[in-house]
JSON list of C-alpha atoms in Angstrom, two decimals:
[
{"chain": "I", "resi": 1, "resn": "UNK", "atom": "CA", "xyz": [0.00, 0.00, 0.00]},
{"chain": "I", "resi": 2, "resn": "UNK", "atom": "CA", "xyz": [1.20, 3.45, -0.64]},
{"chain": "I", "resi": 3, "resn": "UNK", "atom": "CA", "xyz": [1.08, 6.35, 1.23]},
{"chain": "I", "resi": 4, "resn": "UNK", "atom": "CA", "xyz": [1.94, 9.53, -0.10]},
{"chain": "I", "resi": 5, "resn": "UNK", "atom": "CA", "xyz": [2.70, 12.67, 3.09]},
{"chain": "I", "resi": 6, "resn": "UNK", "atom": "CA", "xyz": [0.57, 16.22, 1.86]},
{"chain": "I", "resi": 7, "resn": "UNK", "atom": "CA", "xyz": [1.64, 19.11, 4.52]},
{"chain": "I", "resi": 8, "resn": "UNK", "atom": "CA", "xyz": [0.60, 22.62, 4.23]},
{"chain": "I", "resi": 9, "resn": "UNK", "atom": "CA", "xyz": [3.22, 25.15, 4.60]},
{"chain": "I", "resi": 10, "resn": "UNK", "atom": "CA", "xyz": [3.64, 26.92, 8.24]},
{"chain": "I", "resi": 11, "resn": "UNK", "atom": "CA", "xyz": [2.12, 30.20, 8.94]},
{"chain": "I", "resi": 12, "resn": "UNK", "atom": "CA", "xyz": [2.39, 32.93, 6.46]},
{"chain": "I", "resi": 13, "resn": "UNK", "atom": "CA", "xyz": [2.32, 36.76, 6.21]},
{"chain": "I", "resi": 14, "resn": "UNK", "atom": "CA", "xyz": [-0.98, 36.42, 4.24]},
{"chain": "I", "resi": 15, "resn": "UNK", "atom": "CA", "xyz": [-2.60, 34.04, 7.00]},
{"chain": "I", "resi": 16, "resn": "UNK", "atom": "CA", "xyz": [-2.51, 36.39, 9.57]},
{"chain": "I", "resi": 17, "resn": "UNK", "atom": "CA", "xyz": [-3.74, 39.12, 7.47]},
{"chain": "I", "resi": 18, "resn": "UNK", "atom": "CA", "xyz": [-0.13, 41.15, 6.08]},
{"chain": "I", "resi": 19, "resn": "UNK", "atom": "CA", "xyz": [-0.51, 43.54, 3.10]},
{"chain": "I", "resi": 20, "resn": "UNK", "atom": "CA", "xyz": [-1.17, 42.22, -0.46]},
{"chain": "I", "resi": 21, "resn": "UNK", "atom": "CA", "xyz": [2.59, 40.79, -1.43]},
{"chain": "I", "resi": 22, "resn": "UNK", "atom": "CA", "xyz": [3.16, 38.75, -5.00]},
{"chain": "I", "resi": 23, "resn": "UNK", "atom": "CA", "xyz": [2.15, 35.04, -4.66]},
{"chain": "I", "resi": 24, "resn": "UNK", "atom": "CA", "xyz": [5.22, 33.17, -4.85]},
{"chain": "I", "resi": 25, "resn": "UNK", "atom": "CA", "xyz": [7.07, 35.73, -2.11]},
{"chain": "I", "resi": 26, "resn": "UNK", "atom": "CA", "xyz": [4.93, 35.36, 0.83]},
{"chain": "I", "resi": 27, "resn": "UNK", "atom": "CA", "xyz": [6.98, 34.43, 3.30]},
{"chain": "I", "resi": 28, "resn": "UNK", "atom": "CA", "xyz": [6.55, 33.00, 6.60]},
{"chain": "I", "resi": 29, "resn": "UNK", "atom": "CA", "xyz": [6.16, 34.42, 9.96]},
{"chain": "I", "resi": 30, "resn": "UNK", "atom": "CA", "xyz": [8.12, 33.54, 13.14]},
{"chain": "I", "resi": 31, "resn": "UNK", "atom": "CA", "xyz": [5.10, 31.26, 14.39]},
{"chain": "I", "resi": 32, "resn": "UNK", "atom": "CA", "xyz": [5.66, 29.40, 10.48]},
{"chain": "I", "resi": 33, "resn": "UNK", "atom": "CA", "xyz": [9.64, 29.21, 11.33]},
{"chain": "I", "resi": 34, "resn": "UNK", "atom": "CA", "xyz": [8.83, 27.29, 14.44]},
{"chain": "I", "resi": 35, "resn": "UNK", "atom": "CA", "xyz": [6.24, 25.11, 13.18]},
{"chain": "I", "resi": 36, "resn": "UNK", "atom": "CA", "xyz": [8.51, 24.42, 10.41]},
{"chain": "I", "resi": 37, "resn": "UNK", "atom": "CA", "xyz": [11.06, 23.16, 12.41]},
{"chain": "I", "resi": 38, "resn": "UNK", "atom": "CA", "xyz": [8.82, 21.32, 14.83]},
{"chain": "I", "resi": 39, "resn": "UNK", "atom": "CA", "xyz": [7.91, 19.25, 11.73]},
{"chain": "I", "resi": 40, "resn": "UNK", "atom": "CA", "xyz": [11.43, 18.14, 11.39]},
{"chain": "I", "resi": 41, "resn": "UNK", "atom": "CA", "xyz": [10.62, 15.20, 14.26]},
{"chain": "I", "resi": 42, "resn": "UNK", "atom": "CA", "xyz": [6.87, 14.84, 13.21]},
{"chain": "I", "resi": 43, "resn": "UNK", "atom": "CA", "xyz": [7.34, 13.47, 9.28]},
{"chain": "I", "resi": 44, "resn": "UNK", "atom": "CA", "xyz": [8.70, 10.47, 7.87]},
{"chain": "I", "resi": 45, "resn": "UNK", "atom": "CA", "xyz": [12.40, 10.14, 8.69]},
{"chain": "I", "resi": 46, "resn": "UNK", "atom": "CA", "xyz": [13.24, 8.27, 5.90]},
{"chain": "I", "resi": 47, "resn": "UNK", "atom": "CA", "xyz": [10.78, 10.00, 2.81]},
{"chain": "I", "resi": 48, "resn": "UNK", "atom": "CA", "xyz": [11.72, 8.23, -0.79]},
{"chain": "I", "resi": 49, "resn": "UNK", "atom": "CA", "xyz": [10.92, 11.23, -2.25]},
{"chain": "I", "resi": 50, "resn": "UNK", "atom": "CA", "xyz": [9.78, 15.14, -1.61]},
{"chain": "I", "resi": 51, "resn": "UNK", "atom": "CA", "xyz": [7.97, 17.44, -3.73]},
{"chain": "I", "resi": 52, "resn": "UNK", "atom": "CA", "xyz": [7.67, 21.52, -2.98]},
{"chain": "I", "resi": 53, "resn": "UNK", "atom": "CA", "xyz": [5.49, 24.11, -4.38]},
{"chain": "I", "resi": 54, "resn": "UNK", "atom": "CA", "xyz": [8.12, 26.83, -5.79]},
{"chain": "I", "resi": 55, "resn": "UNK", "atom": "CA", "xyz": [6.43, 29.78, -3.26]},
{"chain": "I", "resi": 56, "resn": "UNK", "atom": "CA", "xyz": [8.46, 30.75, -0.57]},
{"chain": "I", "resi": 57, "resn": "UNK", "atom": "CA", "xyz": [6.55, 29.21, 2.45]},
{"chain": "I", "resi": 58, "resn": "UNK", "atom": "CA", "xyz": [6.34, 25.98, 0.51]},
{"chain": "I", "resi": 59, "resn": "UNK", "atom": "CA", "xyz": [9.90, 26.01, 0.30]},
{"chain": "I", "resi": 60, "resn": "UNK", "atom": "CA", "xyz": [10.73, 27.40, 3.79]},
{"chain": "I", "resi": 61, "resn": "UNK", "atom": "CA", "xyz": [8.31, 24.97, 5.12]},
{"chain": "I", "resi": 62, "resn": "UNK", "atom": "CA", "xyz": [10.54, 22.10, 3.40]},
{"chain": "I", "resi": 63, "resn": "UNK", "atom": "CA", "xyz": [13.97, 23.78, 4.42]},
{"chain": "I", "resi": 64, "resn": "UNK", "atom": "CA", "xyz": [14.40, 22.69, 7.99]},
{"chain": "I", "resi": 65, "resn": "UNK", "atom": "CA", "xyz": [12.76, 18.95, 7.43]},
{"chain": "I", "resi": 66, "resn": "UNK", "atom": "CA", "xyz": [15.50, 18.45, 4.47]},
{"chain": "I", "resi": 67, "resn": "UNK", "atom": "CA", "xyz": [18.46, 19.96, 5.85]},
{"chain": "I", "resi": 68, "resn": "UNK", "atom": "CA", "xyz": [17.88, 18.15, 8.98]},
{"chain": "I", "resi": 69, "resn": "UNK", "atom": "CA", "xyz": [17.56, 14.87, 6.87]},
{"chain": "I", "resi": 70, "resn": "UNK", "atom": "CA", "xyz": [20.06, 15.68, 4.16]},
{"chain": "I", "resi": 71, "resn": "UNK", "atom": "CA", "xyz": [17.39, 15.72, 1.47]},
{"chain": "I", "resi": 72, "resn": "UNK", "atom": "CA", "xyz": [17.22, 17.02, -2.22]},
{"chain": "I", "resi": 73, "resn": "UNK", "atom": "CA", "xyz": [13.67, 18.55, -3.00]},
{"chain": "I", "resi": 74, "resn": "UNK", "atom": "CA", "xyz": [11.92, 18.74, -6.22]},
{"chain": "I", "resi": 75, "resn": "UNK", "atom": "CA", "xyz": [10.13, 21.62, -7.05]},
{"chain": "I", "resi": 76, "resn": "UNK", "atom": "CA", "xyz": [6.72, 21.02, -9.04]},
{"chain": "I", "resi": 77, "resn": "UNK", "atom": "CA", "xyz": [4.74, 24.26, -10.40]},
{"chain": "I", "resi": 78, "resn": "UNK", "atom": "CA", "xyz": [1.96, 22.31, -10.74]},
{"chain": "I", "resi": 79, "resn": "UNK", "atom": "CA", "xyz": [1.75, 22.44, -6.81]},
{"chain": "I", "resi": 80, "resn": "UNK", "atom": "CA", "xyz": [1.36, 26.65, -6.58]},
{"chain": "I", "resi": 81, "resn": "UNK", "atom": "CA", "xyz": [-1.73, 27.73, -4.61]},
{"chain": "I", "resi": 82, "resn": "UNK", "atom": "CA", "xyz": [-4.47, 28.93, -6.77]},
{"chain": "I", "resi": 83, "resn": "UNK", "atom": "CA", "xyz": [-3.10, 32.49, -7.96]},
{"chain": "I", "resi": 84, "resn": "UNK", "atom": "CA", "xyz": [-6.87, 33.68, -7.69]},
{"chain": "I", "resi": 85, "resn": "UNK", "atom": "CA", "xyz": [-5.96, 37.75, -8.03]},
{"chain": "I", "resi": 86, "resn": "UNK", "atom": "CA", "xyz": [-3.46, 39.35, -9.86]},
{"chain": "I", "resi": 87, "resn": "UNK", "atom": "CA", "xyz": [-1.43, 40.77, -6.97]},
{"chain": "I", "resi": 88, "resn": "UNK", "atom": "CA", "xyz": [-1.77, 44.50, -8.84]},
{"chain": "I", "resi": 89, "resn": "UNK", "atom": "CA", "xyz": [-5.87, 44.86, -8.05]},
{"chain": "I", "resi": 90, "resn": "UNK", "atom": "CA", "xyz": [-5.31, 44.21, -4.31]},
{"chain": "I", "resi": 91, "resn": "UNK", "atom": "CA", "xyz": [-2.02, 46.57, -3.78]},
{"chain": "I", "resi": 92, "resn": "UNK", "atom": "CA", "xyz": [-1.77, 47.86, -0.23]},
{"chain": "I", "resi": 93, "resn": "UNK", "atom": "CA", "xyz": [-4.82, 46.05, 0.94]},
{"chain": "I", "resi": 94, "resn": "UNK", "atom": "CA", "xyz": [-4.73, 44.13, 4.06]},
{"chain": "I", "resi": 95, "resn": "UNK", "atom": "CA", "xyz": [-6.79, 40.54, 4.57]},
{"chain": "I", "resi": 96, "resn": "UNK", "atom": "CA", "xyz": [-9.76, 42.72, 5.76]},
{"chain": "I", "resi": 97, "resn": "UNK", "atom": "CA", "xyz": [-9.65, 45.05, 2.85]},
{"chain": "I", "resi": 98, "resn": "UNK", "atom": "CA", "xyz": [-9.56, 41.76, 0.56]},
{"chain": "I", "resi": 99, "resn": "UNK", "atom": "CA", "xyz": [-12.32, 39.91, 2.29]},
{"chain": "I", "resi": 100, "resn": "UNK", "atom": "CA", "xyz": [-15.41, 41.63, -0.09]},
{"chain": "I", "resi": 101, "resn": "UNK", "atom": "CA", "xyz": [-13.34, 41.07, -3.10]},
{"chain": "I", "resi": 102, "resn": "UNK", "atom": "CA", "xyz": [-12.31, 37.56, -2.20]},
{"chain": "I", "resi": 103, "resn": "UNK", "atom": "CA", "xyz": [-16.02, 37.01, -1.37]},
{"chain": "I", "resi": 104, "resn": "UNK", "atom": "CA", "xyz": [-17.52, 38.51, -4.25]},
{"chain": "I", "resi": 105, "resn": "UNK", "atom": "CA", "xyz": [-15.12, 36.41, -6.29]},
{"chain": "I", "resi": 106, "resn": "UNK", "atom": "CA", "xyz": [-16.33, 33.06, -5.17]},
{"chain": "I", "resi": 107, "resn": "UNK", "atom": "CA", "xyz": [-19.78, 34.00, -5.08]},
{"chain": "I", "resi": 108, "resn": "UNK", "atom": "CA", "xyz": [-19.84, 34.37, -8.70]},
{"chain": "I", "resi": 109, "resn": "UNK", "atom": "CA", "xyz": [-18.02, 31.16, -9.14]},
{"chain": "I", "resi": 110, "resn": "UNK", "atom": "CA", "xyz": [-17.43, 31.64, -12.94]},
{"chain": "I", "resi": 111, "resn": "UNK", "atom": "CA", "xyz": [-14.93, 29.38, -13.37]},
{"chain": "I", "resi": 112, "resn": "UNK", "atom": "CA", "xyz": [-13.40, 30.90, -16.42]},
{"chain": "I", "resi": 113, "resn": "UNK", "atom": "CA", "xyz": [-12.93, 34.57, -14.47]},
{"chain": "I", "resi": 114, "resn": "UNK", "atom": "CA", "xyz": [-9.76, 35.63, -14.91]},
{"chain": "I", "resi": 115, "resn": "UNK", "atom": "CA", "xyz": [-8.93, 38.38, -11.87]},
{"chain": "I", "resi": 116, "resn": "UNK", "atom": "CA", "xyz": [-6.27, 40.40, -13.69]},
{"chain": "I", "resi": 117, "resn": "UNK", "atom": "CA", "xyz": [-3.78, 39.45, -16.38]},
{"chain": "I", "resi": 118, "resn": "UNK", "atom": "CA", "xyz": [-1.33, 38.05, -13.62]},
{"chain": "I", "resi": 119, "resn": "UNK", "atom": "CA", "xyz": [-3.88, 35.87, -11.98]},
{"chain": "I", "resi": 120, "resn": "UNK", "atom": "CA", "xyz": [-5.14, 32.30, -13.28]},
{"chain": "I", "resi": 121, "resn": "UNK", "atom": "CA", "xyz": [-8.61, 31.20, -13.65]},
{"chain": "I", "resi": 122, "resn": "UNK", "atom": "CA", "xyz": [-9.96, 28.48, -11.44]},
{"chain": "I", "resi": 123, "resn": "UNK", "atom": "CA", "xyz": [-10.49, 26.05, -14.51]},
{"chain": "I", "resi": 124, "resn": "UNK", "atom": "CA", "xyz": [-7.00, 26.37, -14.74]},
{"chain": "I", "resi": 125, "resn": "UNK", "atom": "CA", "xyz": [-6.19, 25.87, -11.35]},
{"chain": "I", "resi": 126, "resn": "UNK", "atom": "CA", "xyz": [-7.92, 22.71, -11.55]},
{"chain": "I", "resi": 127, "resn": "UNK", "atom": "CA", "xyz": [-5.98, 21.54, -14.36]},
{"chain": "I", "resi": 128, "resn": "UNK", "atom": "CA", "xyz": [-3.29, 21.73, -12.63]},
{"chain": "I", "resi": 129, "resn": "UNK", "atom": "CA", "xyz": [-4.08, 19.95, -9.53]},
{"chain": "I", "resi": 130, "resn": "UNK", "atom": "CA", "xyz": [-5.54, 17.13, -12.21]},
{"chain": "I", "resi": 131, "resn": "UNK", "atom": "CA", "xyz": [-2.04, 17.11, -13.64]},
{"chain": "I", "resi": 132, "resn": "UNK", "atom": "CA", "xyz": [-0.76, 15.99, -10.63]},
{"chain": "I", "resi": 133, "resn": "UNK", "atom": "CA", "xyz": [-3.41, 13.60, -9.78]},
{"chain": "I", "resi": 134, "resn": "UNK", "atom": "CA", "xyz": [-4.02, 11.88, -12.99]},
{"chain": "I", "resi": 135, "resn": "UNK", "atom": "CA", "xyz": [0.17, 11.60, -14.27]},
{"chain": "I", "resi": 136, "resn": "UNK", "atom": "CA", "xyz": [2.61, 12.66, -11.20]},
{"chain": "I", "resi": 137, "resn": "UNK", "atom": "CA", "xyz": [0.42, 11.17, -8.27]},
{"chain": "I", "resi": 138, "resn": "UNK", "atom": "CA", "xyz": [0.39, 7.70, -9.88]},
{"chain": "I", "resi": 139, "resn": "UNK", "atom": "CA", "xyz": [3.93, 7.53, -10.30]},
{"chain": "I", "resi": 140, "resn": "UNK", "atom": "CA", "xyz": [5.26, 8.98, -6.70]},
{"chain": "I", "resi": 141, "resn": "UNK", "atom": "CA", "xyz": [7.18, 6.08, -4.77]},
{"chain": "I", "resi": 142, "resn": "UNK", "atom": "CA", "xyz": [5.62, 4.83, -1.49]},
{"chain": "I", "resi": 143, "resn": "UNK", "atom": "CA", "xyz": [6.81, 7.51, 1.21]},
{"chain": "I", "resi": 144, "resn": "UNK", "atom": "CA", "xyz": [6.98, 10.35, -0.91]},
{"chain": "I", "resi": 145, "resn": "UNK", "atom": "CA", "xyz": [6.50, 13.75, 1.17]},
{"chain": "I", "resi": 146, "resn": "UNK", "atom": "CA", "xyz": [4.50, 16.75, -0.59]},
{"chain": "I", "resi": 147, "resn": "UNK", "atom": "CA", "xyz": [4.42, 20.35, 1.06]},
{"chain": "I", "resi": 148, "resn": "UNK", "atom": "CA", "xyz": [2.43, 22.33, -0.43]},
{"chain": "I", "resi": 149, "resn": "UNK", "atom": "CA", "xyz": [-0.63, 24.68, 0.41]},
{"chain": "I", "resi": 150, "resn": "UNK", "atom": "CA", "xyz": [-4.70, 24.82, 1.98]},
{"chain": "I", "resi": 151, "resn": "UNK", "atom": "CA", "xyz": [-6.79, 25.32, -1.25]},
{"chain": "I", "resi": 152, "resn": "UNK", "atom": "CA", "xyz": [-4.66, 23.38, -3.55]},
{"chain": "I", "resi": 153, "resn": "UNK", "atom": "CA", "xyz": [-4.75, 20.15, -0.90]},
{"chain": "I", "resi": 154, "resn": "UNK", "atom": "CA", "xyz": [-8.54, 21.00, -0.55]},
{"chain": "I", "resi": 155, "resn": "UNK", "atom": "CA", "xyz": [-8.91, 20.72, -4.20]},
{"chain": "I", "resi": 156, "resn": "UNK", "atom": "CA", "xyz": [-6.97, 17.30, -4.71]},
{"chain": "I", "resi": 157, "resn": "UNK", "atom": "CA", "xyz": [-8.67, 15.64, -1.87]},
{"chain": "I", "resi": 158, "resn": "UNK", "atom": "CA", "xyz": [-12.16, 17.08, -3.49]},
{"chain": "I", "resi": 159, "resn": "UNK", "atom": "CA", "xyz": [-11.22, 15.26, -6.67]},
{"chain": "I", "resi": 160, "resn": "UNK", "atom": "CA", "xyz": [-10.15, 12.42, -4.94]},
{"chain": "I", "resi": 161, "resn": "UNK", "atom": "CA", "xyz": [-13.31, 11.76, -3.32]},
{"chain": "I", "resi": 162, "resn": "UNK", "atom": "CA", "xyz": [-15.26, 11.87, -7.08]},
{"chain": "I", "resi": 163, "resn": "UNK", "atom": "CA", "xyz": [-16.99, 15.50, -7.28]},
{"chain": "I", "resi": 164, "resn": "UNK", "atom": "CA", "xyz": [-16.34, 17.32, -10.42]},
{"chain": "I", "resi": 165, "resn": "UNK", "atom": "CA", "xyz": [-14.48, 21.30, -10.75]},
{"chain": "I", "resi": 166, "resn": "UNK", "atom": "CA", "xyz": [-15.84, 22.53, -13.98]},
{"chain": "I", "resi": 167, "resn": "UNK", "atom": "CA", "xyz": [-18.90, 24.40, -13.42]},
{"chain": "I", "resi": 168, "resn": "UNK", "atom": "CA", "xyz": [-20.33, 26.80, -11.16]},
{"chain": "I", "resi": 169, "resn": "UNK", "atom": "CA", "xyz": [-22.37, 24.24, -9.25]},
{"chain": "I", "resi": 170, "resn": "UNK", "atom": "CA", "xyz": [-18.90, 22.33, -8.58]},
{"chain": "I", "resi": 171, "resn": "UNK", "atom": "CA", "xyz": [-16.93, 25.50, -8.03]},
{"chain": "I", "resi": 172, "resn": "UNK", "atom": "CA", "xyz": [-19.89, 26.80, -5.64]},
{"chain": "I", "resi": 173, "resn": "UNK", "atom": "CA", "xyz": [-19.71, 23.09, -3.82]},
{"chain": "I", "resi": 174, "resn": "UNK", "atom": "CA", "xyz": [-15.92, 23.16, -3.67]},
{"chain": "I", "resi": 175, "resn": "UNK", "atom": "CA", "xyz": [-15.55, 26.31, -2.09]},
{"chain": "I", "resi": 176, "resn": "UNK", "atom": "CA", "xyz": [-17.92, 25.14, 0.96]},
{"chain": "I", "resi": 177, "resn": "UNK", "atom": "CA", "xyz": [-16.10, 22.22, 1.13]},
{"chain": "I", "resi": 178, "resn": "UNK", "atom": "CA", "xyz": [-12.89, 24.37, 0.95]},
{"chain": "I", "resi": 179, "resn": "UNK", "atom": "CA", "xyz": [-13.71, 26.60, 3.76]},
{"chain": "I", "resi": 180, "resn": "UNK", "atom": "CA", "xyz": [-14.87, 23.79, 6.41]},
{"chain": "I", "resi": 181, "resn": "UNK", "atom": "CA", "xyz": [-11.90, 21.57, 5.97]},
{"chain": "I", "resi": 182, "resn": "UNK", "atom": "CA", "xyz": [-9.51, 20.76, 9.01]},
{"chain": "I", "resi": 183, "resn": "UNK", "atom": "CA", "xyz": [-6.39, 22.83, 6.63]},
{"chain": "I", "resi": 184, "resn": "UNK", "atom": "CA", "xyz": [-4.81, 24.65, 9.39]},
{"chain": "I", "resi": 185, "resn": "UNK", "atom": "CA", "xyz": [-0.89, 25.84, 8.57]},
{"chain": "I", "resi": 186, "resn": "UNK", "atom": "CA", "xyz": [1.43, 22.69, 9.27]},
{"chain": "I", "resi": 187, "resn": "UNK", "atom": "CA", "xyz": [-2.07, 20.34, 8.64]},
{"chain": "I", "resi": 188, "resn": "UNK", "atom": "CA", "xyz": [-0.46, 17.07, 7.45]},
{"chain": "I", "resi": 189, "resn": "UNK", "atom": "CA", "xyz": [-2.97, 14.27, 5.88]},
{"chain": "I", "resi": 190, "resn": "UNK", "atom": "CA", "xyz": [-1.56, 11.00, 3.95]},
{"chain": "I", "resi": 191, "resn": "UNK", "atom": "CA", "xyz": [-3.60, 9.50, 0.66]},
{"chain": "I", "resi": 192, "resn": "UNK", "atom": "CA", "xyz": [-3.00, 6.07, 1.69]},
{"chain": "I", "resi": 193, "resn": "UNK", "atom": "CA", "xyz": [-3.76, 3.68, -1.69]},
{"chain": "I", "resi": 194, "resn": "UNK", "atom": "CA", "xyz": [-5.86, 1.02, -0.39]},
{"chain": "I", "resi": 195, "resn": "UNK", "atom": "CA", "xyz": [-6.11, -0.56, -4.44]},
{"chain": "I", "resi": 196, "resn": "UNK", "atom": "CA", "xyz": [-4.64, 0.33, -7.77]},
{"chain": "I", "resi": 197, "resn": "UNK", "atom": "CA", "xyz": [-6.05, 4.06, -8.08]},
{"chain": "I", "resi": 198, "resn": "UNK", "atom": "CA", "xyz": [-8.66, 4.02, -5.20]},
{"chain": "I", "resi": 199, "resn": "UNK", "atom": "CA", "xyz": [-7.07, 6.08, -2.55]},
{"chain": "I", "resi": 200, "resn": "UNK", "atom": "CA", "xyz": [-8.20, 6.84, 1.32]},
{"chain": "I", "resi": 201, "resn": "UNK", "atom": "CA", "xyz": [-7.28, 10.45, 3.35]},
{"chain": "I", "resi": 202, "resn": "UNK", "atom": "CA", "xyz": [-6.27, 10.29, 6.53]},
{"chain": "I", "resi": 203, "resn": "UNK", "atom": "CA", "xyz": [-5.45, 12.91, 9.12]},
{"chain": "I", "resi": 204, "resn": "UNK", "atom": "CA", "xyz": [-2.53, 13.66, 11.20]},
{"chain": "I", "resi": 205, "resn": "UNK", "atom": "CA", "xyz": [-4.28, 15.22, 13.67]},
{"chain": "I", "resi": 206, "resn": "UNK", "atom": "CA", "xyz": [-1.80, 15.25, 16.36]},
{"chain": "I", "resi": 207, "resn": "UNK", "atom": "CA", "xyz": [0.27, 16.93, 14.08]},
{"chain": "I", "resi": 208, "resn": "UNK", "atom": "CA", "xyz": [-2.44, 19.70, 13.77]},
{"chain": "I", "resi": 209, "resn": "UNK", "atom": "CA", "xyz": [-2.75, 20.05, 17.12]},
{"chain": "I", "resi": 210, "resn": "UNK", "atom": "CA", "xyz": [1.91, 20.50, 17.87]},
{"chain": "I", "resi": 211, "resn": "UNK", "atom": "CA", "xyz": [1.02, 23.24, 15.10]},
{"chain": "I", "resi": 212, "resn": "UNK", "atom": "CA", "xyz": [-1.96, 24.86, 16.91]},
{"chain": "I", "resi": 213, "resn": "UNK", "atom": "CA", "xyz": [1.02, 25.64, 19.66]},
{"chain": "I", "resi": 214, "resn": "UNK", "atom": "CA", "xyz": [2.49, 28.04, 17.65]},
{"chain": "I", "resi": 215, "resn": "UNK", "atom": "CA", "xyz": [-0.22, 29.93, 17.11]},
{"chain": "I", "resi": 216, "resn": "UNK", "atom": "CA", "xyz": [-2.07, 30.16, 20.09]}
]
């Protein structure tokens, strides 16, 4: 049985709310540093293989846990969050001063709505999380570590489980399902592959909860 390792990157600037930054340079706060590092002891010592989103609190995330284990990474654009605004419509803005746009965004739930030249649609989001599921997923070694990021997770899992991403019923339904799952930063789940292709999520949830110490 395999078991593939997803973890979400520690706290960043943008989870707690910072000013509007360019997606791939968000860095991490001090609480992320430390959960980063506590995650050193709490993941598989002995990975065959790990896989980093090419943002900066993917990668800082993944720093301590490699160095620590004398690991190479590989870094996979296909794992990026979902680049849902172009960074230019939202400059100076704080989370508050994003939360109407962010909001009005998904409550459309066009799934073709492009945000801005430098921003993706959500169709293509999806294609790229069904990249990885449909050719890189099935051909990851048993004990392969992923870190990565909330929505992006969210959406794999979603597709996992058999619902659909390419209409505003499915966007609408995915975005519910987004906002009430367990994704907290440092959340670690493993897709355990109980037959050829059928695959079963399981939480770390005492993981979740050494990360909830940082950020109490």
């Amino acid at each position: 049985m395999r078991v593939i390792t997803f973890v979400r990157h520690g706290q960043s600037q943008s989870n707690v709310g910072g000013v509007t930054m360019e997606h791939h340079a968000i860095p991490l706060t001090d609480a992320g540093q430390a959960q980063a590092r506590a995650l050193v002891e709490l993941l598989p010592q002995k990975p065959s293989k790990v896989l980093v989103s090419p943002f900066e609190r993917a990668q800082d995330t993944a720093a301590p846990y490699c160095a620590a284990l004398g690991l190479e990474t590989q870094t996979l654009n296909e794992l990026k969050e979902f680049e849902t605004f172009d960074p230019d419509l939202m400059q100076g803005m704080d989370g508050k001063q994003r939360r109407p746009l962010v909001d009005e965004y998904w409550g459309k739930a066009e799934p073709g709505l492009r945000m801005g030249k430098r921003a993706e649609t959500f169709t293509e989001f999806a294609q790229r999380v069904n990249s990885f599921r449909l050719e890189t997923l099935p051909q990851l070694p048993d004990g392969s570590v992923v870190f990565g990021h909330g929505m992006w997770t969210a959406l794999l899992f979603w597709r996992v489980m058999g619902f659909t991403d390419y209409d505003n019923f499915a966007m609408k339904g995915f975005r519910r399902f987004q906002l009430g799952f367990p994704m907290p930063n440092g959340a670690t789940y493993r897709l355990q592959e109980i037959a050829s292709g059928i695959w079963r999520i399981k939480a770390e949830e005492n993981i979740m909860r050494r990360m909830a110490d940082f950020t109490a």
